[in-house]
Short mmCIF file of C-alpha atoms in Angstrom, two decimals:
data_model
loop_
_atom_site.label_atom_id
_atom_site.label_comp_id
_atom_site.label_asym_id
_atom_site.label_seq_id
_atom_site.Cartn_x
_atom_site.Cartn_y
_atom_site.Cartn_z
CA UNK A 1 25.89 3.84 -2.68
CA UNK A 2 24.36 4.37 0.44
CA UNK A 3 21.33 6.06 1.03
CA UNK A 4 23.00 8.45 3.78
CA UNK A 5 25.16 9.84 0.98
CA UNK A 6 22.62 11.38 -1.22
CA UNK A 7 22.80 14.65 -1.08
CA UNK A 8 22.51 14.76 2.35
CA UNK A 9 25.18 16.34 4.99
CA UNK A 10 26.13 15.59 8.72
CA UNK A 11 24.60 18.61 9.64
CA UNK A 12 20.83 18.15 8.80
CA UNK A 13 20.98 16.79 12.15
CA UNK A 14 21.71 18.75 15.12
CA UNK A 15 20.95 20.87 17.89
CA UNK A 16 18.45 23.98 17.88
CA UNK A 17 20.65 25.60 21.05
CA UNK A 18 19.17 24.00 23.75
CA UNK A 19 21.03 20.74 23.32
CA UNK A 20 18.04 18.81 21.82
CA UNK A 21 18.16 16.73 18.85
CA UNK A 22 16.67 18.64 16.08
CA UNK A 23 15.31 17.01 12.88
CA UNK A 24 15.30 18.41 9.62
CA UNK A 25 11.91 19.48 8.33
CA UNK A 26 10.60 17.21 5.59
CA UNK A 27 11.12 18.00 2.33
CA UNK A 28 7.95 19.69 0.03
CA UNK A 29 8.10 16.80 -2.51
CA UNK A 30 6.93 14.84 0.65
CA UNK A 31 3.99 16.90 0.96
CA UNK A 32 2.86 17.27 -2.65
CA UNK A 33 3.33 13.52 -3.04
CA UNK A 34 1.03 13.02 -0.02
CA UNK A 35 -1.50 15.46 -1.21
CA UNK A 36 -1.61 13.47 -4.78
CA UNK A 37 -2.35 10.33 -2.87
CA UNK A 38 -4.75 11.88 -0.83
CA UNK A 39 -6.86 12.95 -3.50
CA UNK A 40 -6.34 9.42 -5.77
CA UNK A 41 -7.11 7.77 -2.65
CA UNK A 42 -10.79 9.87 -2.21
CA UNK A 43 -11.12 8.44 -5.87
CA UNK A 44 -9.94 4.65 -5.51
CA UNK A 45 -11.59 4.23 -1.81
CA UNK A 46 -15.44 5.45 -3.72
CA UNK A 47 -15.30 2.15 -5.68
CA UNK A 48 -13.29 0.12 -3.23
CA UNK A 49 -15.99 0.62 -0.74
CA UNK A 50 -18.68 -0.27 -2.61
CA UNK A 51 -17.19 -3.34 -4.79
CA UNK A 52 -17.73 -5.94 -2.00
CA UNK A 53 -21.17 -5.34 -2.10
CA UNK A 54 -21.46 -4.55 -6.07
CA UNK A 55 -19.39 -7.77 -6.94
CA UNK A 56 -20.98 -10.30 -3.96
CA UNK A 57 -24.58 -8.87 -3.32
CA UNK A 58 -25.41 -7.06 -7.23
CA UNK A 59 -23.55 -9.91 -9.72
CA UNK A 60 -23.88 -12.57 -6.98
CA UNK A 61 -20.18 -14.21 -7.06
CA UNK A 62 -19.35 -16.99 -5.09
CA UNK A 63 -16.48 -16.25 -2.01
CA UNK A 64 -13.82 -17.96 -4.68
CA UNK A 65 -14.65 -15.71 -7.75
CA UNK A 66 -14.52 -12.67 -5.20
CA UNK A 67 -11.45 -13.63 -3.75
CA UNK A 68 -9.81 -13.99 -7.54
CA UNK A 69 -10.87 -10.78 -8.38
CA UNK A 70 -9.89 -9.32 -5.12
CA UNK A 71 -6.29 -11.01 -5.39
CA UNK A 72 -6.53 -9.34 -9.23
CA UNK A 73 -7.26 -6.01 -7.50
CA UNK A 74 -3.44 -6.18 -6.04
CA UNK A 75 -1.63 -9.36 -7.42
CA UNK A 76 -2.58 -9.67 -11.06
CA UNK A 77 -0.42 -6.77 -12.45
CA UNK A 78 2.42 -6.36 -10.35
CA UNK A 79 5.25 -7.73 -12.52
CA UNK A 80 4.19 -4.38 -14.14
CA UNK A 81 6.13 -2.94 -11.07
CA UNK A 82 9.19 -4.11 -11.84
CA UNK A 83 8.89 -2.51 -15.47
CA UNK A 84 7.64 1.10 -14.52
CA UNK A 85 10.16 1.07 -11.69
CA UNK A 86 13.22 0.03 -14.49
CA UNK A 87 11.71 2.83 -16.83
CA UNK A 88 11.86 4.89 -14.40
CA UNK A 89 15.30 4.39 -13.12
CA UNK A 90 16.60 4.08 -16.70
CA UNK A 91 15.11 7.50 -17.64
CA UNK A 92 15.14 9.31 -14.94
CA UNK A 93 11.49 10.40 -15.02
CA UNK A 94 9.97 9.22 -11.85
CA UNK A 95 7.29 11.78 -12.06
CA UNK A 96 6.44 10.84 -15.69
CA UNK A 97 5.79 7.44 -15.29
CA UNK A 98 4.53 7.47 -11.89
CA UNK A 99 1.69 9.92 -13.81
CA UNK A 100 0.75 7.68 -16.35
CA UNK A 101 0.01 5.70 -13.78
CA UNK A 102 -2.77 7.83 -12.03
CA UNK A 103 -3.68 8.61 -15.50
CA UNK A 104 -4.53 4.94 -16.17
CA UNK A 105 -6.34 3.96 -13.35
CA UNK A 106 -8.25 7.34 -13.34
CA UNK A 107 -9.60 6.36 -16.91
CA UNK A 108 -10.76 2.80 -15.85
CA UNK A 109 -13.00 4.37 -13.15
CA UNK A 110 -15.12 5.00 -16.76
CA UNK A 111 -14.56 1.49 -17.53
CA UNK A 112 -16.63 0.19 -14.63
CA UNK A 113 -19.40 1.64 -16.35
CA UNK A 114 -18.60 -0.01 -19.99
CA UNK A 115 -18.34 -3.07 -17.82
CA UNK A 116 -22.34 -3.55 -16.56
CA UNK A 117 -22.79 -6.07 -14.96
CA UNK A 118 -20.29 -8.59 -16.41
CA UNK A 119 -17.54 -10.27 -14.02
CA UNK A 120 -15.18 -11.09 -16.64
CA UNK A 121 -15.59 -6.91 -17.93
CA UNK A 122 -15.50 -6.24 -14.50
CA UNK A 123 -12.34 -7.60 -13.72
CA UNK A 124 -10.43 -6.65 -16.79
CA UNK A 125 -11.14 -3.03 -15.97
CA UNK A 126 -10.05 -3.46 -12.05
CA UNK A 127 -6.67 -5.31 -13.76
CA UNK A 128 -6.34 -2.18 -15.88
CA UNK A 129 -6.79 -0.22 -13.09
CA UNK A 130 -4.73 -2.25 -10.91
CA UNK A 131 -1.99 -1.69 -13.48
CA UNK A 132 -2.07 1.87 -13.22
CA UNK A 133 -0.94 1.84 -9.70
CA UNK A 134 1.64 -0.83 -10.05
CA UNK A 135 3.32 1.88 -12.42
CA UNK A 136 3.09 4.34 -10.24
CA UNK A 137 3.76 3.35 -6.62
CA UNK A 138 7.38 2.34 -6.87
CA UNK A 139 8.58 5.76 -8.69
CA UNK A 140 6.18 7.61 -6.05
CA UNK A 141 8.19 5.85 -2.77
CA UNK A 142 11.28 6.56 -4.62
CA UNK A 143 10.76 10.07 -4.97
CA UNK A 144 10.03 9.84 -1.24
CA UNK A 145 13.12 8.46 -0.22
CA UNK A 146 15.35 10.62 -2.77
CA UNK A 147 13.76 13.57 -1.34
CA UNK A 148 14.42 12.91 2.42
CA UNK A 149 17.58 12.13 4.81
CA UNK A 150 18.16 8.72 6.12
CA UNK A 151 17.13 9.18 9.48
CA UNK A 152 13.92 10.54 8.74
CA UNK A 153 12.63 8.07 5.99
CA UNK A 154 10.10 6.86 9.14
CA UNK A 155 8.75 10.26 9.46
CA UNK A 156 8.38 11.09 5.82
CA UNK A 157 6.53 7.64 5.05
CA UNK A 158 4.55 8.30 7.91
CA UNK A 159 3.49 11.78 7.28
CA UNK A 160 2.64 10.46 3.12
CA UNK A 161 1.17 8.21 4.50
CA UNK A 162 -1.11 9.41 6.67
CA UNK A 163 -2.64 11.95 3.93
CA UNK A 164 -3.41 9.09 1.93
CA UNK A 165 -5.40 7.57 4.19
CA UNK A 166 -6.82 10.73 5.19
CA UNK A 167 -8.11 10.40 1.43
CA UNK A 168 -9.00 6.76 2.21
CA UNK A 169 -11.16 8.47 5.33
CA UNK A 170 -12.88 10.66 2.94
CA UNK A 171 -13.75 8.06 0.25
CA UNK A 172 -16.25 5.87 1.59
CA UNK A 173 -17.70 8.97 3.18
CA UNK A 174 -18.37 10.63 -0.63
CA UNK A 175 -19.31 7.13 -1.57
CA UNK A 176 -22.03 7.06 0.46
CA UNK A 177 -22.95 10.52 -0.14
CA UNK A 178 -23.22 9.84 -3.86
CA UNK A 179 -25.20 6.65 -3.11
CA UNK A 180 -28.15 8.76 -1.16
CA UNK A 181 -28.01 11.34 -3.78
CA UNK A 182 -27.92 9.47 -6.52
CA UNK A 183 -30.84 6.91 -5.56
CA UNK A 184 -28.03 4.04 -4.40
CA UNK A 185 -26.54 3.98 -8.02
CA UNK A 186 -22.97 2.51 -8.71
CA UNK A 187 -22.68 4.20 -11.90
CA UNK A 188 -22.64 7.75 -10.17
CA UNK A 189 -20.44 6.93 -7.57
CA UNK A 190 -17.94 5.72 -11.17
CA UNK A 191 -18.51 9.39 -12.57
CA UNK A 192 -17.51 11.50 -9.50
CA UNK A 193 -14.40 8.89 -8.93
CA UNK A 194 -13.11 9.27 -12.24
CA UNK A 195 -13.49 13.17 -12.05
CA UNK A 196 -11.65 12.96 -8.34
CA UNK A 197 -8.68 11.29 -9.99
CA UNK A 198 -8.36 13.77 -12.77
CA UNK A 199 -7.63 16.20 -10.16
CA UNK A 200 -5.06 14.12 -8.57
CA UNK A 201 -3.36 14.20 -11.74
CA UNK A 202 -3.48 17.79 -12.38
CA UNK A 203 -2.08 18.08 -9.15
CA UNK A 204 0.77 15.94 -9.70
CA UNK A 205 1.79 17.61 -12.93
CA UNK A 206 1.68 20.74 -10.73
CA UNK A 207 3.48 20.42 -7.42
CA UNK A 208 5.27 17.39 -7.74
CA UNK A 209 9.32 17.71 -8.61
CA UNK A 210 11.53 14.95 -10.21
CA UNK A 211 14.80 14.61 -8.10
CA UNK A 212 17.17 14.81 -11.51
CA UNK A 213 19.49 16.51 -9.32
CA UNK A 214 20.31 13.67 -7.24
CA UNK A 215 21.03 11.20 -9.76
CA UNK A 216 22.79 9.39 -12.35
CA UNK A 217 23.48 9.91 -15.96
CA UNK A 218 21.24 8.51 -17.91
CA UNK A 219 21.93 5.18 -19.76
CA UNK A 220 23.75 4.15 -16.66
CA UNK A 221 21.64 0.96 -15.96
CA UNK A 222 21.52 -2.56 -17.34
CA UNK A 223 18.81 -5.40 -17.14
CA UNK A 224 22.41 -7.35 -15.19
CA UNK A 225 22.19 -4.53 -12.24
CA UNK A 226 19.05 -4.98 -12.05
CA UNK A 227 19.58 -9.15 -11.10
CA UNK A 228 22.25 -8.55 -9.35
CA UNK A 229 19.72 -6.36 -6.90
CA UNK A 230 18.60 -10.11 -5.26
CA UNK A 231 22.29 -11.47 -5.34
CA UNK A 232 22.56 -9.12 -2.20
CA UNK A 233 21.63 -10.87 0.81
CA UNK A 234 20.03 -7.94 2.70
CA UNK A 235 17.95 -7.05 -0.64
CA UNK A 236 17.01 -11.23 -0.97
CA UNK A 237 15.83 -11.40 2.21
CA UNK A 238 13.64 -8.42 2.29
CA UNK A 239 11.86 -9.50 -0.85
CA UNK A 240 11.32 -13.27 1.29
CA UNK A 241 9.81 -11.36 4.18
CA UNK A 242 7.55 -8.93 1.89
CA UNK A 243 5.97 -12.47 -0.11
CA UNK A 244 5.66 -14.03 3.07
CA UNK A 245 3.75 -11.60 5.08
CA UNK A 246 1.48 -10.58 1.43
CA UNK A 247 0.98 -14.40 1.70
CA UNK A 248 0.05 -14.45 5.09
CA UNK A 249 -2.48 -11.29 4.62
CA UNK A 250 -6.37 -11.54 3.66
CA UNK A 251 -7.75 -8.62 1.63
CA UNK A 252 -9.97 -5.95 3.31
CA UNK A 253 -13.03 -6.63 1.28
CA UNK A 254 -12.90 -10.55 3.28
CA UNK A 255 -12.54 -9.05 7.02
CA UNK A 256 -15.44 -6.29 5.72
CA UNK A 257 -17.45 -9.08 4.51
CA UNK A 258 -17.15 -11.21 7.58
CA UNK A 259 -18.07 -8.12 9.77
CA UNK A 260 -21.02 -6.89 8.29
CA UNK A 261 -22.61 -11.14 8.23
CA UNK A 262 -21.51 -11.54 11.90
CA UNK A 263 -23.33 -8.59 13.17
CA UNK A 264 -26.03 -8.70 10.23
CA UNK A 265 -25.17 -5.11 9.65
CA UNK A 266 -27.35 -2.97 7.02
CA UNK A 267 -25.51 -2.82 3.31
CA UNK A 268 -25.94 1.30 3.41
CA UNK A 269 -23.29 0.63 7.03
CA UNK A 270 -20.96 -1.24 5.05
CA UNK A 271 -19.05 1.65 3.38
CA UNK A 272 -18.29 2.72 6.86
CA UNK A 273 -16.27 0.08 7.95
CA UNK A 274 -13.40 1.22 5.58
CA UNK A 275 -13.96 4.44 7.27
CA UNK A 276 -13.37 3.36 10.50
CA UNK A 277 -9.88 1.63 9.35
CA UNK A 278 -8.86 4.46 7.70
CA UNK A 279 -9.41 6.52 10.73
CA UNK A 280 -7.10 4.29 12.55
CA UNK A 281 -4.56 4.71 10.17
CA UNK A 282 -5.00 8.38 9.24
CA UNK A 283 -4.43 9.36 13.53
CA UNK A 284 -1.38 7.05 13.38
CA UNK A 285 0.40 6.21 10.57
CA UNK A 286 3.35 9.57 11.15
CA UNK A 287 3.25 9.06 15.28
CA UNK A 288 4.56 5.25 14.11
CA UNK A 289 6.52 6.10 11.52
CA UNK A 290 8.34 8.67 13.41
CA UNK A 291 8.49 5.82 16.77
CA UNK A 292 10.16 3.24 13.73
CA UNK A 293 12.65 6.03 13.12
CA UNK A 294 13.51 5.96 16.89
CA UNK A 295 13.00 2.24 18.65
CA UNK A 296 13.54 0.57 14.88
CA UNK A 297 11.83 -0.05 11.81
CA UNK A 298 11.40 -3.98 11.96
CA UNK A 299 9.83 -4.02 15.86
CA UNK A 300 7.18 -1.43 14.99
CA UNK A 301 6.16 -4.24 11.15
CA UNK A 302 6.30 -6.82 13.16
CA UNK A 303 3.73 -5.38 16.05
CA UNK A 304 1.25 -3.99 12.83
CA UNK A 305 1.15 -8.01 11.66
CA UNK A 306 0.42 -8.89 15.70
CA UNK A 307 -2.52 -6.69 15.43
CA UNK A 308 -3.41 -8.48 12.27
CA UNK A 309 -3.45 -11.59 14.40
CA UNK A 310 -5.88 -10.20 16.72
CA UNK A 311 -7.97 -8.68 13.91
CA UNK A 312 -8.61 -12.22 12.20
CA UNK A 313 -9.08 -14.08 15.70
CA UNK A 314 -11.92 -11.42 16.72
CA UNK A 315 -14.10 -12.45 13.74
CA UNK A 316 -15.06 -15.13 15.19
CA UNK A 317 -14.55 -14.73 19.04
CA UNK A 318 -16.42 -14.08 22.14
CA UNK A 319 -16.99 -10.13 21.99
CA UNK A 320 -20.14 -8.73 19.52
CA UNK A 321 -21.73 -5.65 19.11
CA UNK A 322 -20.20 -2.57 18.77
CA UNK A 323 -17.03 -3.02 20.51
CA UNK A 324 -16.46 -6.20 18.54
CA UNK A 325 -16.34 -3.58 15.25
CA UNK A 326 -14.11 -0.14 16.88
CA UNK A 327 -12.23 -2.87 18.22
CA UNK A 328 -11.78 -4.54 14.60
CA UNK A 329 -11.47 -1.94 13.04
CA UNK A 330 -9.17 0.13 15.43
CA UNK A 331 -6.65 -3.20 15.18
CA UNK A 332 -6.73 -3.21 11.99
CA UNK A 333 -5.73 0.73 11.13
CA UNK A 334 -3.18 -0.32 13.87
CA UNK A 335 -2.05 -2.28 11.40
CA UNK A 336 -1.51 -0.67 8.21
CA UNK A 337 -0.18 2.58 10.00
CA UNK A 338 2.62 0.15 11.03
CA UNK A 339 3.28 -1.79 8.12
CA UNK A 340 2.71 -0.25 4.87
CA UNK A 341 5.15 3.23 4.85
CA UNK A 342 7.34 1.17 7.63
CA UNK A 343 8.60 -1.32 5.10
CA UNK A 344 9.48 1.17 2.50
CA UNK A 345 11.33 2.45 4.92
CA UNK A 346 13.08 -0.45 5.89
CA UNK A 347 13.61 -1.09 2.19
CA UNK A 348 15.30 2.29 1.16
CA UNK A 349 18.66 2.43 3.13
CA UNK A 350 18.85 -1.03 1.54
CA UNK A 351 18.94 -0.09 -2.55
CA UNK A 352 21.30 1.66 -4.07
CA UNK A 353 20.59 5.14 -5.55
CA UNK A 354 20.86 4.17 -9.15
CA UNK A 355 17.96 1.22 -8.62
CA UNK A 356 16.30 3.30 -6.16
CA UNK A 357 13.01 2.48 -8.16
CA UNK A 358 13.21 -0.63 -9.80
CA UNK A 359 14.29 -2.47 -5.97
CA UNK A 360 11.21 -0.70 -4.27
CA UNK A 361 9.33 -2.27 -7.32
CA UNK A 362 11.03 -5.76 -6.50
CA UNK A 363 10.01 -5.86 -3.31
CA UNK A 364 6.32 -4.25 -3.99
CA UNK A 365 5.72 -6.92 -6.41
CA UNK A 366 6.66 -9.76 -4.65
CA UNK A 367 4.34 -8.51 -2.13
CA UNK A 368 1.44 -7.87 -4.22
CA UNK A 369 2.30 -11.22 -6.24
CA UNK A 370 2.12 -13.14 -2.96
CA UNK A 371 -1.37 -11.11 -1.79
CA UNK A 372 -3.23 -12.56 -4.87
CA UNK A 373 -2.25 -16.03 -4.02
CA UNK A 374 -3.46 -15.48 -0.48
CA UNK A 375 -6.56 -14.02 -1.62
CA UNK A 376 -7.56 -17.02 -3.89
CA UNK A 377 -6.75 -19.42 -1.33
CA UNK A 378 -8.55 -17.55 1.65
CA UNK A 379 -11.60 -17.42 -0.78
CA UNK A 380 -10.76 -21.27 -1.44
CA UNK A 381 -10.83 -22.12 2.17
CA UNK A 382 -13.75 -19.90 3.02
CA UNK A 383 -15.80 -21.84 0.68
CA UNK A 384 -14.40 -25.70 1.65
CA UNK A 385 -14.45 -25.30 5.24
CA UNK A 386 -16.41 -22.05 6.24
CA UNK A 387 -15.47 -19.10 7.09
CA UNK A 388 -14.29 -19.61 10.59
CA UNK A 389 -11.56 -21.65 9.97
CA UNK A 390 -10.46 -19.84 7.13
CA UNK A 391 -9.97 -17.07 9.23
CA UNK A 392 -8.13 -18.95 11.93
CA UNK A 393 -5.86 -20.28 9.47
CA UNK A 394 -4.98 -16.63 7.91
CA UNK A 395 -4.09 -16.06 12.08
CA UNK A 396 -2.26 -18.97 12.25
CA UNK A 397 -0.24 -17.72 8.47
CA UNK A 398 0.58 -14.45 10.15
CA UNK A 399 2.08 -15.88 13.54
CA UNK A 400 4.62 -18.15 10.77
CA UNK A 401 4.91 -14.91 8.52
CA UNK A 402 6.21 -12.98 11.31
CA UNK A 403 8.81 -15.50 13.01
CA UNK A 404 10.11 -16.33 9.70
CA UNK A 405 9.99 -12.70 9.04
CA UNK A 406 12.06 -11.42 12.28
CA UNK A 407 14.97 -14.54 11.36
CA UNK A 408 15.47 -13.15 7.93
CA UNK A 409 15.68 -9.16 8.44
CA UNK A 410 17.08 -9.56 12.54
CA UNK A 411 21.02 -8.96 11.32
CA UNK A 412 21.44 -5.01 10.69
CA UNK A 413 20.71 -4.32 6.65
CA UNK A 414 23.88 -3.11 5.17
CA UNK A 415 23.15 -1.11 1.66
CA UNK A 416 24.02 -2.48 -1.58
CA UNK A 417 26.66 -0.80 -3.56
CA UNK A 418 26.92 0.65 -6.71
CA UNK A 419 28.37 -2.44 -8.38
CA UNK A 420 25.25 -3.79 -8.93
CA UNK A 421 25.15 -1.60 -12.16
CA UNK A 422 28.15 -2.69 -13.44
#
């Protein structure tokens, strides 16, 4: 089925009188979705900011052990993915499972505390954490894209988008708030995060609708459909291009870490560098969403992974100081606010309505599967050969990432049809 035929008719697009092209306005479920992430995001961004320093400076881990936990952080659980996104499918509760997911990961915000200072407790708590949002994301972007017309899925990615990192924006900021209050103590900045994501969970069980409406009877699926998803070409090749570019991209805490030893910065400045990415992405993520929904979805990836490139060649090049970091850090919110929502988007049209979840899951995992490889080897290399020619060869992954990316997805993506659950 394709995505186009979802409750959606001709006429949501059209003229407002004056012969202009009028857009529909996006639906609510867009906004309440957006408003959940925002306030998760305030919660997961407090600890994200300050694990690079808690995990490298407090327990003292080497760049490898960092970079496994860090791949952990993304990679570790993301078969769970797949799973939540087939529950989901299968019983048509998107909202359901998607909230035991914030549930989870709100609770093991508490479980950093439990953990001390113990890497192995540690990282058990960021997997459990970790496999909170794998339940959740896949059933979130689905609602997303069952809630809003083809030719707007740019817009509406964009727009969720762009409150979550608004949340990102505001994370570090409370982070380092807490820290000065609290007499630089992790534990407190644990507490208030936990207590954050409660309320993005109450808010979710609030606002948020399931899209029942707009699908099928239940019982409708099969573990075959679900296979069948990657016997379609367009589907097989998306996957390909997600593992290859989660492959070919280094995790924030690395380029964070690298920034702050190049220019010596302070630790109580380190927070802030997240801020400045998120600021990046917050002021662009729906202006390029909506610009993928015009000039095409695959141009505006592929230009977020160029400014990757940049972002790993100015760690080590001629400009310092301050412009070296707005100039970082403006690249790299570049970046995300061209990558992350666009490839949902890209993926959506693709999948039929029925697997809706479960294909956004496939494609999310392979992804996230693919990041924690790249992690452990960037960690790897950073060790072995230093850390500027691991970072060179993470530029010279991307630049292979995205040719091999723009050969796979360059034919036009046809959807898959509802066969696949037969």
């Amino acid at each position: 089925m394709y995505l186009s035929t979802i409750g959606w008719s001709k006429g949501a697009v059209g003229s407002d009188g004056s012969g202009r092209r009028r857009l529909p306005a996006l639906s609510v479920n867009v906004f309440a979705l957006g408003a959940v992430s925002l306030v998760t995001d305030i919660s997961a961004e407090m600890v994200t900011a300050v694990l690079p320093l808690y995990l490298i400076l407090g327990l003292q881990l080497s760049p490898m052990a960092y970079g496994v936990i860090d791949g952990t952080y993304t990679g570790a659980t993301a078969l769970l993915r797949i799973v939540g996104g087939y529950v989901a499918d299968r019983t048509r509760s998107r909202k359901a499972v998607a909230g035991m997911g914030y549930a989870l990961s709100a609770v093991a915000k508490l479980g950093l505390l439990a953990a001390g200072r113990s890497a192995a407790a540690v990282g058990l708590v960021i997997a459990v954490d970790r496999t909170g949002k794998g339940l959740r994301t896949a059933p979130r972007d689905a609602l997303i894209t069952l809630s809003t017309p083809p030719e707007t899925l740019g817009r509406a990615f964009g727009v969720h988008r762009a409150m979550d990192s608004l949340g990102a924006f505001l994370g570090p900021l409370l982070a380092l708030a807490v820290l000065a209050a609290a007499g630089q103590s992790f534990d407190a900045v644990f507490v208030t995060s936990f207590c954050v994501a409660v309320l993005g969970v109450v808010l979710l069980v609030l606002f948020v609708r399931d899209r029942r409406d707009l699908q099928p009877a239940a019982g409708t699926l099969s573990p075959r459909g679900v296979v069948s998803l990657l016997r379609s070409a367009p589907v097989r090749n998306l996957v390909l291009a997600a593992c290859l570019l989660g492959l070919a991209t280094v995790g924030d805490g690395f380029v964070y870490l690298l920034l702050q030893r190049r220019e010596e910065l302070s630790t109580g400045w380190f927070p802030l560098l997240a801020v400045g990415t998120n600021l990046g992405y917050l002021l662009l993520a729906a202006p390029l969403g909506a610009l993928a929904d015009r000039v095409g979805r695959l141009p505006v990836m592929l230009g977020g992974y160029t400014a990757l490139i940049a972002v790993y060649l100015l760690l080590f090049g001629p400009l310092g100081g301050w412009p070296l970091i707005v100039l970082t850090l403006g690249l790299y919110g570049v970046f995300y606010a061209a990558t992350d929502g666009v490839l949902m988007a890209l993926a959506g049209p693709l999948l039929p309505e029925q697997l809706r979840t479960t294909g956004i899951a496939v494609v999310q995992t392979g992804q996230a599967l693919a990041y924690l490889v790249s992690s452990v080897l960037f960690g790897m290399a950073w060790q072995a050969w230093g850390p500027v020619t691991a970072s060179r060869m993470a530029a010279a992954a991307v630049v292979v990432a995205i040719t091999a990316t723009a050969v796979l997805l360059a034919r036009r993506p046809t959807a898959v049809t509802q066969e696949v659950s037969r």
